[in-house]
mmCIF file of C-alpha atoms in Angstrom:
data_model
loop_
_atom_site.group_PDB
_atom_site.id
_atom_site.type_symbol
_atom_site.label_atom_id
_atom_site.label_comp_id
_atom_site.label_asym_id
_atom_site.label_seq_id
_atom_site.Cartn_x
_atom_site.Cartn_y
_atom_site.Cartn_z
ATOM 1 C CA MET A 631 58.637 62.683 1.889
ATOM 2 C CA GLU A 632 59.447 61.528 5.407
ATOM 3 C CA ASN A 633 56.282 59.413 5.553
ATOM 4 C CA ARG A 634 57.114 57.780 2.210
ATOM 5 C CA THR A 635 60.650 57.072 3.327
ATOM 6 C CA TYR A 636 59.372 55.531 6.546
ATOM 7 C CA TYR A 637 56.891 53.401 4.595
ATOM 8 C CA ARG A 638 59.570 52.091 2.240
ATOM 9 C CA ALA A 639 61.877 51.314 5.153
ATOM 10 C CA GLY A 640 59.066 49.504 6.965
ATOM 11 C CA ALA A 641 58.130 47.503 3.861
ATOM 12 C CA THR A 642 61.751 46.526 3.264
ATOM 13 C CA SER A 643 62.108 45.453 6.889
ATOM 14 C CA ALA A 644 58.976 43.284 6.586
ATOM 15 C CA VAL A 645 60.301 41.621 3.423
ATOM 16 C CA ASP A 646 63.696 40.986 5.055
ATOM 17 C CA GLU A 647 62.027 39.439 8.105
ATOM 18 C CA GLY A 648 59.814 37.299 5.877
ATOM 19 C CA LEU A 649 62.844 36.132 3.903
ATOM 20 C CA ARG A 650 64.684 35.288 7.111
ATOM 21 C CA GLN A 651 61.761 33.207 8.365
ATOM 22 C CA TYR A 652 61.446 31.499 4.978
ATOM 23 C CA MET A 653 65.140 30.547 4.814
ATOM 24 C CA LEU A 654 65.009 29.398 8.440
ATOM 25 C CA LYS A 655 62.138 27.093 7.514
ATOM 26 C CA VAL A 656 64.176 25.714 4.590
ATOM 27 C CA TYR A 657 67.163 24.962 6.807
ATOM 28 C CA ASN A 658 64.961 23.484 9.541
ATOM 29 C CA PHE A 659 63.337 21.097 7.068
ATOM 30 C CA MET A 660 66.741 20.146 5.709
ATOM 31 C CA ALA A 661 68.282 19.587 9.150
ATOM 32 C CA ALA A 662 65.314 17.484 10.270
ATOM 33 C CA GLY A 663 65.591 15.428 7.075
ATOM 34 C CA LEU A 664 69.283 14.798 7.706
ATOM 35 C CA GLY A 665 68.503 13.805 11.276
ATOM 36 C CA LEU A 666 65.874 11.324 10.102
ATOM 37 C CA THR A 667 68.319 9.919 7.544
ATOM 38 C CA ALA A 668 70.950 9.417 10.239
ATOM 39 C CA LEU A 669 68.463 7.704 12.564
ATOM 40 C CA SER A 670 67.147 5.354 9.880
ATOM 41 C CA ALA A 671 70.687 4.427 8.763
ATOM 42 C CA TYR A 672 71.741 3.816 12.380
ATOM 43 C CA PHE A 673 68.666 1.680 12.946
ATOM 44 C CA ILE A 674 69.377 -0.516 9.922
ATOM 45 C CA VAL A 675 73.096 -0.921 10.680
ATOM 46 C CA ASN A 676 72.456 -1.927 14.298
ATOM 47 C CA THR A 677 69.535 -4.333 13.879
ATOM 48 C CA PRO A 678 69.027 -7.711 12.167
ATOM 49 C CA LEU A 679 67.219 -5.863 9.350
ATOM 50 C CA LEU A 680 70.666 -5.280 7.838
ATOM 51 C CA LYS A 681 70.646 -8.914 6.687
ATOM 52 C CA LEU A 682 67.828 -8.088 4.276
ATOM 53 C CA PHE A 683 70.249 -5.968 2.255
ATOM 54 C CA PHE A 684 72.761 -8.733 1.519
ATOM 55 C CA SER A 685 72.853 -12.139 -0.111
ATOM 56 C CA VAL A 686 75.589 -14.776 -0.309
ATOM 57 C CA ASN A 687 76.441 -16.510 -3.586
ATOM 58 C CA GLN A 688 77.700 -20.082 -3.971
ATOM 59 C CA SER A 689 81.332 -19.025 -3.593
ATOM 60 C CA GLY A 690 80.564 -17.378 -0.253
ATOM 61 C CA GLN A 691 80.847 -13.773 -1.454
ATOM 62 C CA TYR A 692 78.463 -11.116 -0.164
ATOM 63 C CA GLY A 693 76.498 -8.820 -2.434
ATOM 64 C CA LEU A 694 73.385 -6.684 -2.376
ATOM 65 C CA SER A 695 70.155 -8.668 -2.330
ATOM 66 C CA GLY A 696 67.139 -7.785 -4.441
ATOM 67 C CA PHE A 697 65.789 -5.755 -1.531
ATOM 68 C CA GLY A 698 69.172 -4.072 -1.132
ATOM 69 C CA TRP A 699 69.170 -2.981 -4.779
ATOM 70 C CA LEU A 700 65.602 -1.748 -4.418
ATOM 71 C CA MET A 701 66.568 0.440 -1.470
ATOM 72 C CA PHE A 702 69.638 1.599 -3.392
ATOM 73 C CA ILE A 703 67.639 2.947 -6.344
ATOM 74 C CA ALA A 704 64.490 3.947 -4.407
ATOM 75 C CA PRO A 705 65.739 7.492 -3.565
ATOM 76 C CA LEU A 706 66.326 8.200 -7.260
ATOM 77 C CA ILE A 707 62.803 7.104 -8.127
ATOM 78 C CA MET A 708 61.380 9.167 -5.277
ATOM 79 C CA VAL A 709 63.239 12.314 -6.393
ATOM 80 C CA PHE A 710 61.473 12.184 -9.751
ATOM 81 C CA ALA A 711 58.142 11.465 -8.038
ATOM 82 C CA PHE A 712 58.646 14.408 -5.674
ATOM 83 C CA ASN A 713 57.935 16.985 -8.387
ATOM 84 C CA TRP A 714 54.600 15.314 -9.076
ATOM 85 C CA VAL A 715 53.668 15.345 -5.381
ATOM 86 C CA VAL A 716 54.549 19.039 -5.034
ATOM 87 C CA SER A 717 52.613 20.088 -8.136
ATOM 88 C CA ARG A 718 49.534 17.917 -7.476
ATOM 89 C CA GLY A 719 49.397 17.529 -3.711
ATOM 90 C CA SER A 720 49.109 19.753 -0.668
ATOM 91 C CA SER A 721 51.984 21.104 1.404
ATOM 92 C CA SER A 722 51.235 18.449 4.050
ATOM 93 C CA GLN A 723 51.546 15.688 1.456
ATOM 94 C CA ALA A 724 54.779 17.183 0.138
ATOM 95 C CA GLN A 725 56.138 17.350 3.679
ATOM 96 C CA LEU A 726 55.172 13.731 4.365
ATOM 97 C CA PHE A 727 56.861 12.656 1.146
ATOM 98 C CA PHE A 728 60.005 14.536 2.154
ATOM 99 C CA TRP A 729 60.128 12.674 5.487
ATOM 100 C CA ALA A 730 59.586 9.357 3.691
ATOM 101 C CA PHE A 731 62.370 10.183 1.248
ATOM 102 C CA SER A 732 64.740 11.101 4.095
ATOM 103 C CA ALA A 733 64.064 7.779 5.836
ATOM 104 C CA VAL A 734 64.528 5.750 2.637
ATOM 105 C CA MET A 735 67.785 7.578 1.953
ATOM 106 C CA GLY A 736 68.997 6.384 5.348
ATOM 107 C CA PHE A 737 68.106 2.808 4.395
ATOM 108 C CA SER A 738 69.993 3.269 1.123
ATOM 109 C CA LEU A 739 73.105 4.638 2.849
ATOM 110 C CA ALA A 740 73.271 1.939 5.521
ATOM 111 C CA PRO A 741 75.378 -0.582 3.518
ATOM 112 C CA THR A 742 77.812 2.184 2.511
ATOM 113 C CA LEU A 743 78.238 3.470 6.063
ATOM 114 C CA LEU A 744 78.938 -0.095 7.195
ATOM 115 C CA VAL A 745 82.171 -0.026 5.185
ATOM 116 C CA TYR A 746 83.671 2.867 7.185
ATOM 117 C CA THR A 747 84.531 3.320 10.847
ATOM 118 C CA GLY A 748 82.119 5.303 12.986
ATOM 119 C CA ALA A 749 84.827 7.826 13.905
ATOM 120 C CA SER A 750 85.640 8.591 10.271
ATOM 121 C CA VAL A 751 81.944 8.896 9.379
ATOM 122 C CA ALA A 752 81.526 11.454 12.169
ATOM 123 C CA ARG A 753 84.659 13.314 11.064
ATOM 124 C CA VAL A 754 83.542 13.463 7.432
ATOM 125 C CA PHE A 755 80.094 14.633 8.526
ATOM 126 C CA LEU A 756 81.637 17.578 10.386
ATOM 127 C CA VAL A 757 83.827 18.453 7.384
ATOM 128 C CA THR A 758 80.763 18.271 5.141
ATOM 129 C CA ALA A 759 78.756 20.479 7.503
ATOM 130 C CA GLY A 760 81.517 23.084 7.578
ATOM 131 C CA THR A 761 81.937 23.107 3.797
ATOM 132 C CA PHE A 762 78.203 23.208 3.226
ATOM 133 C CA GLY A 763 77.753 26.047 5.705
ATOM 134 C CA ALA A 764 80.476 28.157 4.096
ATOM 135 C CA MET A 765 79.170 27.665 0.545
ATOM 136 C CA SER A 766 75.543 28.202 1.548
ATOM 137 C CA LEU A 767 76.489 31.420 3.330
ATOM 138 C CA TYR A 768 78.324 32.567 0.214
ATOM 139 C CA GLY A 769 75.309 31.770 -1.973
ATOM 140 C CA TYR A 770 73.037 33.712 0.374
ATOM 141 C CA THR A 771 75.185 36.821 0.731
ATOM 142 C CA THR A 772 76.908 37.207 -2.647
ATOM 143 C CA LYS A 773 75.707 39.903 -5.039
ATOM 144 C CA ARG A 774 76.986 37.913 -8.005
ATOM 145 C CA ASP A 775 74.371 36.168 -10.148
ATOM 146 C CA LEU A 776 75.196 32.448 -9.995
ATOM 147 C CA THR A 777 72.674 31.387 -12.674
ATOM 148 C CA ALA A 778 75.302 30.806 -15.381
ATOM 149 C CA LEU A 779 77.498 28.872 -12.941
ATOM 150 C CA GLY A 780 74.532 26.744 -11.870
ATOM 151 C CA SER A 781 73.654 25.876 -15.471
ATOM 152 C CA PHE A 782 77.261 24.865 -16.122
ATOM 153 C CA LEU A 783 77.375 22.715 -12.969
ATOM 154 C CA ILE A 784 74.097 20.967 -13.808
ATOM 155 C CA MET A 785 75.345 20.128 -17.301
ATOM 156 C CA GLY A 786 78.559 18.859 -15.742
ATOM 157 C CA LEU A 787 76.573 16.712 -13.315
ATOM 158 C CA TRP A 788 74.676 15.052 -16.169
ATOM 159 C CA GLY A 789 78.008 14.391 -17.852
ATOM 160 C CA VAL A 790 79.320 12.763 -14.674
ATOM 161 C CA ILE A 791 76.192 10.596 -14.357
ATOM 162 C CA ILE A 792 76.443 9.376 -17.956
ATOM 163 C CA THR A 793 80.154 8.644 -17.582
ATOM 164 C CA MET A 794 79.500 6.777 -14.324
ATOM 165 C CA ILE A 795 76.973 4.559 -16.100
ATOM 166 C CA VAL A 796 79.530 3.789 -18.807
ATOM 167 C CA ASN A 797 82.253 3.162 -16.215
ATOM 168 C CA PHE A 798 79.953 0.731 -14.412
ATOM 169 C CA PHE A 799 80.723 -1.664 -17.260
ATOM 170 C CA LEU A 800 84.357 -0.583 -17.801
ATOM 171 C CA GLN A 801 85.250 -0.795 -14.088
ATOM 172 C CA SER A 802 88.114 1.714 -14.346
ATOM 173 C CA SER A 803 89.343 2.761 -10.906
ATOM 174 C CA GLY A 804 91.127 5.814 -12.364
ATOM 175 C CA VAL A 805 87.975 7.068 -14.054
ATOM 176 C CA ASP A 806 85.971 6.403 -10.883
ATOM 177 C CA TYR A 807 88.411 8.450 -8.809
ATOM 178 C CA ALA A 808 88.344 11.361 -11.274
ATOM 179 C CA LEU A 809 84.543 11.294 -11.468
ATOM 180 C CA SER A 810 84.274 11.321 -7.685
ATOM 181 C CA LEU A 811 86.538 14.361 -7.485
ATOM 182 C CA ILE A 812 84.582 16.210 -10.191
ATOM 183 C CA ALA A 813 81.241 15.304 -8.607
ATOM 184 C CA LEU A 814 82.441 16.596 -5.230
ATOM 185 C CA ALA A 815 83.422 19.936 -6.785
ATOM 186 C CA ILE A 816 80.054 20.118 -8.567
ATOM 187 C CA PHE A 817 78.021 19.625 -5.396
ATOM 188 C CA ILE A 818 80.132 22.148 -3.505
ATOM 189 C CA GLY A 819 79.329 24.688 -6.217
ATOM 190 C CA LEU A 820 75.683 23.657 -6.407
ATOM 191 C CA THR A 821 75.302 24.399 -2.688
ATOM 192 C CA ALA A 822 75.982 28.074 -3.330
ATOM 193 C CA PHE A 823 73.859 28.141 -6.490
ATOM 194 C CA ASP A 824 70.885 26.380 -4.888
ATOM 195 C CA THR A 825 70.993 28.658 -1.849
ATOM 196 C CA GLN A 826 70.815 31.749 -4.050
ATOM 197 C CA ARG A 827 68.052 30.173 -6.179
ATOM 198 C CA ILE A 828 66.017 29.283 -3.085
ATOM 199 C CA LYS A 829 66.484 32.803 -1.739
ATOM 200 C CA ASN A 830 65.234 34.232 -5.038
ATOM 201 C CA MET A 831 62.177 31.951 -4.907
ATOM 202 C CA TYR A 832 60.870 33.867 -1.905
ATOM 203 C CA ASN A 833 57.882 36.106 -2.510
ATOM 204 C CA ASN A 834 56.366 38.032 0.393
ATOM 205 C CA ILE A 835 52.845 37.754 -1.103
ATOM 206 C CA ASP A 836 52.863 33.917 -1.083
ATOM 207 C CA ASP A 837 50.272 32.324 1.188
ATOM 208 C CA SER A 838 51.371 29.751 3.769
ATOM 209 C CA GLU A 839 50.584 26.796 1.474
ATOM 210 C CA ILE A 840 52.804 28.007 -1.364
ATOM 211 C CA ALA A 841 55.525 29.247 0.981
ATOM 212 C CA THR A 842 55.682 25.856 2.714
ATOM 213 C CA LYS A 843 55.901 24.035 -0.619
ATOM 214 C CA LYS A 844 58.733 26.310 -1.716
ATOM 215 C CA ALA A 845 60.525 25.704 1.579
ATOM 216 C CA ILE A 846 60.233 21.921 1.169
ATOM 217 C CA VAL A 847 61.468 22.053 -2.429
ATOM 218 C CA GLY A 848 64.392 24.187 -1.318
ATOM 219 C CA ALA A 849 65.136 21.895 1.609
ATOM 220 C CA LEU A 850 65.272 18.877 -0.697
ATOM 221 C CA SER A 851 67.728 20.625 -3.029
ATOM 222 C CA LEU A 852 70.092 21.529 -0.186
ATOM 223 C CA TYR A 853 69.590 18.117 1.418
ATOM 224 C CA LEU A 854 70.718 16.404 -1.802
ATOM 225 C CA ASP A 855 73.731 18.722 -2.078
ATOM 226 C CA PHE A 856 74.736 17.854 1.487
ATOM 227 C CA ILE A 857 74.209 14.099 1.142
ATOM 228 C CA ASN A 858 76.137 13.850 -2.124
ATOM 229 C CA MET A 859 78.943 16.012 -0.758
ATOM 230 C CA PHE A 860 79.107 13.739 2.289
ATOM 231 C CA ILE A 861 79.210 10.557 0.189
ATOM 232 C CA TYR A 862 82.045 11.784 -2.029
ATOM 233 C CA LEU A 863 84.046 13.191 0.879
ATOM 234 C CA LEU A 864 83.621 9.832 2.597
ATOM 235 C CA ARG A 865 85.290 8.143 -0.374
ATOM 236 C CA PHE A 866 88.354 10.366 0.024
ATOM 237 C CA MET A 867 88.522 10.801 3.796
ATOM 238 C CA GLY A 868 86.727 7.781 5.249
ATOM 239 C CA ASP A 869 88.667 5.015 7.035
ATOM 240 C CA ARG A 870 87.515 1.560 5.998
ATOM 241 C CA ARG A 871 86.890 -1.054 8.652
#
């Protein structure tokens, strides 16, 4: 009996250590992706390449150029392509695609960040990091099953996206404000849900190739939660130039 108890305790300890290393890898990938996004956005904002994102019409008003629109929608296209890369490619290819996505996201965010002061961007980033950390910790430690909540939030997110498309033509500032507030709440909730889902994806018998792919997929989910939370908080808390 004592030997069996010792074996079970040792096996549980090994699983816990494996899970800790797995989650650490997820967070490391995510943090590195955010760092690359910040660097690429800073590079665009502070170099002449920023001019590629804008065009001037005959009345002298600035707007996004064709290249600017391409960079704006490129992350969305890449998110859908990511699943194909993960399922068909190697972990190295998935990792390379994740770095490419992180850099392109920085290019996409550059025009938006240009609207706000650097001090407010830094402040909102810290608020986002604190909120994300608290919700991710809750998702990791809670015993409550968040599956039903996650399904509800995902359905709500699709509703927000559809309404945003409609409001693109209606141009209602009230609707835009309400949608931004709802979207912010959704991504705060999704942070907890995704953390628990990523934790549950861990399997101690996975080889390094599968484990790395899972870590990259998890990192992308949390990365998107963080970025979207940051964007919506910036709308409410950012100081315009």
